Coordinates of C-alpha atoms in Angstrom, one line a residue:
M1 CA 27.0 1.8 8.7
L2 CA 23.9 0.4 10.7
R3 CA 24.7 -3.1 12.2
P4 CA 22.2 -5.7 10.9
P5 CA 20.1 -7.3 13.1
R6 CA 21.5 -10.2 15.0
P7 CA 20.5 -13.9 13.7
A8 CA 17.9 -16.2 15.4
A9 CA 19.2 -17.8 18.4
T10 CA 19.1 -21.3 17.1
G11 CA 20.9 -24.2 19.2
L12 CA 19.7 -22.7 22.5
A13 CA 17.0 -23.3 25.0
W14 CA 16.3 -21.7 28.4
D15 CA 16.4 -24.1 31.4
G16 CA 15.2 -22.1 34.4
N17 CA 17.7 -19.6 34.9
R18 CA 20.1 -21.5 32.5
L19 CA 21.0 -21.2 29.1
N20 CA 21.6 -24.8 27.6
I21 CA 23.2 -25.6 24.2
T22 CA 21.7 -28.0 22.1
S23 CA 23.9 -28.2 18.9
D24 CA 27.3 -29.2 18.2
D25 CA 27.6 -25.9 16.1
V26 CA 27.2 -23.6 19.1
M27 CA 29.0 -26.0 21.2
A28 CA 32.0 -25.6 18.7
R29 CA 31.9 -21.7 18.9
V30 CA 31.8 -21.8 22.7
D31 CA 34.4 -24.7 23.9
R32 CA 38.1 -23.7 23.3
P33 CA 41.2 -25.6 24.2
Y34 CA 42.7 -22.6 26.3
L35 CA 41.3 -19.6 28.1
S36 CA 41.6 -15.9 27.0
V37 CA 41.4 -13.1 29.7
S38 CA 38.0 -11.9 28.0
T39 CA 36.5 -15.4 28.3
S40 CA 37.7 -15.8 32.1
Q41 CA 36.1 -12.6 32.9
A42 CA 32.8 -13.5 31.0
M43 CA 32.6 -16.7 33.5
A44 CA 32.9 -14.4 36.4
G45 CA 30.2 -12.4 34.7
C46 CA 26.9 -13.9 32.9
P47 CA 28.1 -16.9 31.2
A48 CA 24.7 -16.9 29.3
R49 CA 25.6 -14.0 27.6
F50 CA 29.3 -15.3 26.5
V51 CA 27.1 -18.0 24.8
A52 CA 25.0 -15.6 23.3
D53 CA 28.0 -13.4 21.9
K54 CA 29.5 -16.5 20.5
S55 CA 26.5 -18.3 18.7
M56 CA 24.8 -14.8 17.4
P57 CA 27.6 -12.6 16.1
E58 CA 26.7 -9.0 14.9
G59 CA 27.3 -7.6 11.6
V60 CA 29.9 -4.8 11.3
D61 CA 29.1 -1.2 12.3
L62 CA 32.2 1.1 11.6
F63 CA 31.0 3.4 13.9
S64 CA 30.1 1.2 17.0
P65 CA 32.4 2.1 20.1
S66 CA 34.2 -1.6 19.6
S67 CA 34.9 -0.8 15.7
L68 CA 36.2 2.5 16.1
G69 CA 38.2 1.3 19.3
T70 CA 39.7 -1.4 16.8
A71 CA 40.6 1.1 14.5
A72 CA 42.4 3.1 16.7
H73 CA 44.2 0.4 18.5
T74 CA 45.5 -0.8 14.8
I75 CA 46.8 2.8 14.5
L76 CA 48.7 2.8 17.8
E77 CA 50.0 -0.6 16.8
R78 CA 51.4 0.3 13.5
L79 CA 52.8 3.6 14.9
Y80 CA 54.7 1.9 17.6
Q81 CA 56.2 -0.7 15.0
L82 CA 57.9 2.2 13.5
G83 CA 61.3 3.5 14.5
P84 CA 61.2 6.0 17.4
K85 CA 62.0 9.2 15.3
R86 CA 59.0 8.4 13.1
R87 CA 56.4 8.2 15.8
D88 CA 54.9 11.9 15.4
R89 CA 51.2 13.1 14.8
R90 CA 51.8 13.3 11.0
T91 CA 52.6 9.7 10.7
A92 CA 49.8 8.7 12.7
T93 CA 47.7 10.7 10.3
S94 CA 49.2 8.8 7.4
I95 CA 48.5 5.6 9.2
M96 CA 44.7 6.3 9.9
L97 CA 44.2 7.5 6.0
G98 CA 45.8 4.2 4.9
L99 CA 43.5 2.5 7.2
A100 CA 40.6 4.5 5.9
R101 CA 41.5 3.5 2.4
E102 CA 41.7 -0.2 3.3
L103 CA 38.1 0.1 4.7
T104 CA 36.8 2.2 1.7
E105 CA 38.0 -0.8 -0.5
T106 CA 36.3 -3.4 2.2
Y107 CA 33.1 -1.6 2.8
P108 CA 32.6 1.1 -0.5
E109 CA 28.8 1.2 0.2
V110 CA 29.8 2.8 3.3
M111 CA 33.1 4.8 3.2
S112 CA 32.9 6.0 -0.4
D113 CA 30.3 8.7 0.8
P114 CA 32.8 11.9 1.9
V115 CA 30.8 13.0 4.6
T116 CA 31.1 9.6 6.3
Y117 CA 34.6 9.0 5.4
H118 CA 35.3 12.4 7.2
R119 CA 33.2 11.7 10.2
W120 CA 35.0 8.2 10.4
C121 CA 38.5 9.8 10.4
E122 CA 37.4 12.6 13.2
E123 CA 35.8 9.7 15.4
V124 CA 39.2 7.5 14.9
S125 CA 41.6 10.5 15.6
H126 CA 40.0 11.6 18.6
R127 CA 40.2 8.1 20.1
Y128 CA 43.8 7.8 19.4
G129 CA 45.0 11.7 19.8
G130 CA 45.3 11.3 23.3
I131 CA 48.5 9.2 23.0
F132 CA 50.5 12.5 21.9
E133 CA 49.3 14.3 25.3
M134 CA 49.9 11.2 27.6
E135 CA 53.6 10.2 26.3
D136 CA 56.1 10.9 23.8
P137 CA 55.9 8.0 21.6
A138 CA 59.5 8.7 20.3
E139 CA 60.9 7.9 24.0
V140 CA 59.1 4.6 24.2
Q141 CA 61.5 1.7 23.9
T142 CA 59.1 -0.7 22.3
L143 CA 60.0 -4.5 22.5
Y144 CA 56.9 -5.9 21.1
T145 CA 53.7 -4.9 19.8
E146 CA 50.6 -7.4 19.9
R147 CA 53.0 -9.9 21.5
K148 CA 51.0 -13.2 21.3
F149 CA 51.2 -15.7 24.2
D150 CA 50.1 -19.1 23.7
G151 CA 51.4 -22.6 24.7
V152 CA 51.9 -21.7 28.0
E153 CA 50.0 -22.5 31.3
V154 CA 48.9 -19.4 33.4
A155 CA 47.9 -20.6 37.0
G156 CA 47.8 -24.2 35.7
V157 CA 45.6 -22.9 32.5
P158 CA 46.2 -23.2 29.1
A159 CA 46.0 -19.5 28.3
M160 CA 46.1 -17.5 25.0
G161 CA 46.1 -13.8 24.2
F162 CA 47.8 -10.6 22.8
I163 CA 50.0 -8.0 24.7
D164 CA 49.3 -4.6 23.2
R165 CA 52.7 -3.1 23.9
Q166 CA 55.7 -4.7 25.8
E167 CA 58.7 -1.8 26.2
E168 CA 62.0 -1.5 28.1
I169 CA 62.1 0.6 31.0
E170 CA 64.4 1.3 34.2
A171 CA 62.8 1.4 37.4
R172 CA 63.9 1.2 40.9
N173 CA 67.8 0.7 39.8
K174 CA 66.6 -2.0 37.7
V175 CA 66.3 -2.5 34.0
G176 CA 63.2 -4.4 32.8
S177 CA 59.9 -4.2 31.1
R178 CA 56.5 -2.8 31.2
V179 CA 53.4 -4.5 29.8
V180 CA 50.9 -2.1 28.4
D181 CA 47.3 -2.3 27.2
Y182 CA 45.3 0.4 25.2
K183 CA 41.7 1.4 26.4
F184 CA 39.6 3.8 24.6
G185 CA 36.6 4.1 27.0
K186 CA 36.5 5.8 30.4
A187 CA 38.8 4.6 33.2
K188 CA 37.3 1.9 35.2
K189 CA 37.3 2.2 38.8
A190 CA 39.0 -1.1 40.4
G191 CA 36.1 -3.2 41.8
A192 CA 33.5 -2.0 39.8
Y193 CA 30.7 -4.4 39.8
G194 CA 33.0 -6.5 42.4
R195 CA 36.1 -7.0 40.0
D196 CA 39.0 -5.1 38.6
D197 CA 38.8 -6.4 35.1
H198 CA 41.5 -4.1 33.5
G199 CA 43.8 -4.9 36.4
D200 CA 43.2 -8.4 36.2
Q201 CA 43.9 -8.4 32.2
L202 CA 47.2 -6.7 33.0
R203 CA 48.4 -9.0 35.7
I204 CA 47.4 -12.0 33.6
Y205 CA 49.5 -10.8 30.8
A206 CA 52.3 -9.8 33.1
E207 CA 52.4 -13.6 34.4
A208 CA 52.5 -14.8 30.9
V209 CA 55.4 -12.8 30.2
R210 CA 57.1 -14.0 33.6
I211 CA 56.6 -17.6 32.4
K212 CA 58.0 -16.9 28.8
D213 CA 60.8 -14.6 29.6
G214 CA 61.8 -15.9 33.3
V215 CA 61.1 -12.4 34.8
L216 CA 58.1 -10.7 35.8
P217 CA 57.7 -7.0 34.3
L218 CA 58.4 -4.3 36.6
E219 CA 55.5 -2.5 35.8
A220 CA 52.0 -2.8 34.0
K221 CA 49.9 0.2 33.1
V222 CA 46.5 0.8 31.3
L223 CA 46.3 3.5 28.9
Y224 CA 42.9 5.2 28.5
V225 CA 43.8 7.0 25.6
T226 CA 40.8 8.8 24.7
H227 CA 40.6 10.1 28.0
R228 CA 44.0 11.1 28.6
Q229 CA 44.5 8.8 31.6
A230 CA 46.9 6.2 32.5
V231 CA 46.5 3.7 35.4
R232 CA 49.3 2.0 36.9
V233 CA 48.4 -1.6 37.7
P234 CA 50.0 -3.3 40.9
L235 CA 51.8 -6.6 40.3
G236 CA 52.8 -7.4 44.2
P237 CA 51.9 -10.8 45.3
K238 CA 48.8 -9.8 47.2
Y239 CA 47.2 -8.6 44.0
M240 CA 48.6 -11.4 41.7
K241 CA 47.7 -14.4 43.9
P242 CA 43.6 -13.6 43.9
T243 CA 43.7 -12.7 39.9
L244 CA 45.5 -16.2 39.2
A245 CA 43.1 -17.8 41.4
K246 CA 40.2 -16.0 39.6
F247 CA 41.7 -17.3 36.3
S248 CA 42.0 -20.6 37.4
Q249 CA 38.5 -20.7 38.4
A250 CA 37.2 -19.4 35.6
W251 CA 38.7 -22.3 33.6
T252 CA 37.1 -24.8 35.8
D253 CA 33.9 -23.1 35.6
L254 CA 34.1 -23.0 31.7
R255 CA 34.8 -26.8 31.6
T256 CA 32.0 -27.5 33.9
Y257 CA 29.6 -25.5 31.9
V258 CA 31.0 -27.3 28.8
D259 CA 30.7 -30.6 29.9
Q260 CA 26.9 -29.9 31.0
A261 CA 26.1 -28.0 27.8
S262 CA 24.4 -25.3 30.3
F263 CA 25.4 -21.9 31.2
P264 CA 24.1 -19.9 34.3
T265 CA 22.4 -16.4 33.9
R266 CA 23.7 -13.7 36.2
T267 CA 22.2 -10.3 36.2
S268 CA 24.3 -6.9 36.5
P269 CA 24.1 -3.4 35.7
L270 CA 25.3 -4.5 32.1
C271 CA 22.0 -6.7 31.1
G272 CA 20.5 -3.6 29.4
W273 CA 23.2 -4.0 26.6
C274 CA 22.9 -7.8 26.4
P275 CA 21.3 -9.4 23.2
L276 CA 19.5 -11.6 25.2
V277 CA 17.8 -8.8 27.7
N278 CA 14.3 -9.3 26.1
A279 CA 14.4 -13.2 26.3
C280 CA 16.0 -13.8 29.7
P281 CA 13.9 -14.9 32.3
V282 CA 16.2 -13.7 35.1
A283 CA 16.7 -10.2 33.6
R284 CA 12.5 -10.2 33.1
A285 CA 12.0 -11.1 36.8
E286 CA 14.6 -8.1 37.8
G287 CA 12.9 -5.8 35.4
K288 CA 16.0 -5.2 33.4
V289 CA 15.1 -3.7 29.9
D290 CA 16.9 -3.1 26.7
R291 CA 19.0 0.0 27.1
V292 CA 20.3 0.2 23.2
G293 CA 17.2 0.3 21.7
N294 CA 17.9 -2.3 19.1
A295 CA 18.1 -5.7 20.6
P296 CA 16.4 -8.6 19.4
T297 CA 12.6 -9.3 20.9
E298 CA 11.9 -12.8 22.4
V299 CA 10.2 -13.7 19.5
D300 CA 13.1 -12.8 17.0
L301 CA 15.4 -14.9 19.2
G302 CA 12.9 -17.8 19.3
I303 CA 14.6 -19.7 22.3
P304 CA 12.3 -22.3 23.5
T305 CA 11.9 -23.0 27.1
L306 CA 12.7 -26.4 28.4
R307 CA 9.6 -27.7 30.6
P308 CA 9.9 -30.2 33.2

């Protein structure tokens, strides 16, 4: 299913190297009473893109990496909710086919085509199938799947999020828990683009568990399922302290940008995948170009420029 074009970027205006919000509707989509990990990382990256993603939602593309990853994630979530003896490949396939039927009912114009249907199943199977090579799901002592945390303050910040999986483990002669997050892209090296986003995400989750349960998890792990790679995330004080400091700073930055109704633009190697790339004055000045091939043009976006 081809993704329909993004809508025009109404309610926005360029002010030098900043993107201003000029409508209450857009501000309502951007302003939140809590901070998620993804929003905190957006504040450390390009806040202007965060505004674009919130104000210009894309249509559904069942074959986009994010949609396929979401499907694979849903299958693993449902699999680990079952009793240990039922967590096998056959059951996972049954869950996948059930999800495919759900999508066929929702998007019959796409999934009712047999070729498309089988292609979708192959793509999703490829993404979640690695879990059976990384671990034996029947041996996992599941405590929670998609555990929601809200109403807690992490580093003094009202936080909200969902932990993919929390399981009971025994390590270093202690019985405790491990927080696990599923990823379906390539493993990200710590410090890529100056950050360790995936590690920071798990450390924020671990801190939320500490606040809710009264004890920090013994371990945290990112499972890059498609690529069959597991990365252990350190939770020691020298790692937790800077992560929590960044989370707190992101909240301060978000509140400042919301109060000013103005969000700065920062370039990075990811600019070519941003919907604003063809209109962003900073990206243009640095020679950034559309790397996807279907980003809206400057005319399509229609973002005016404020003059002094």
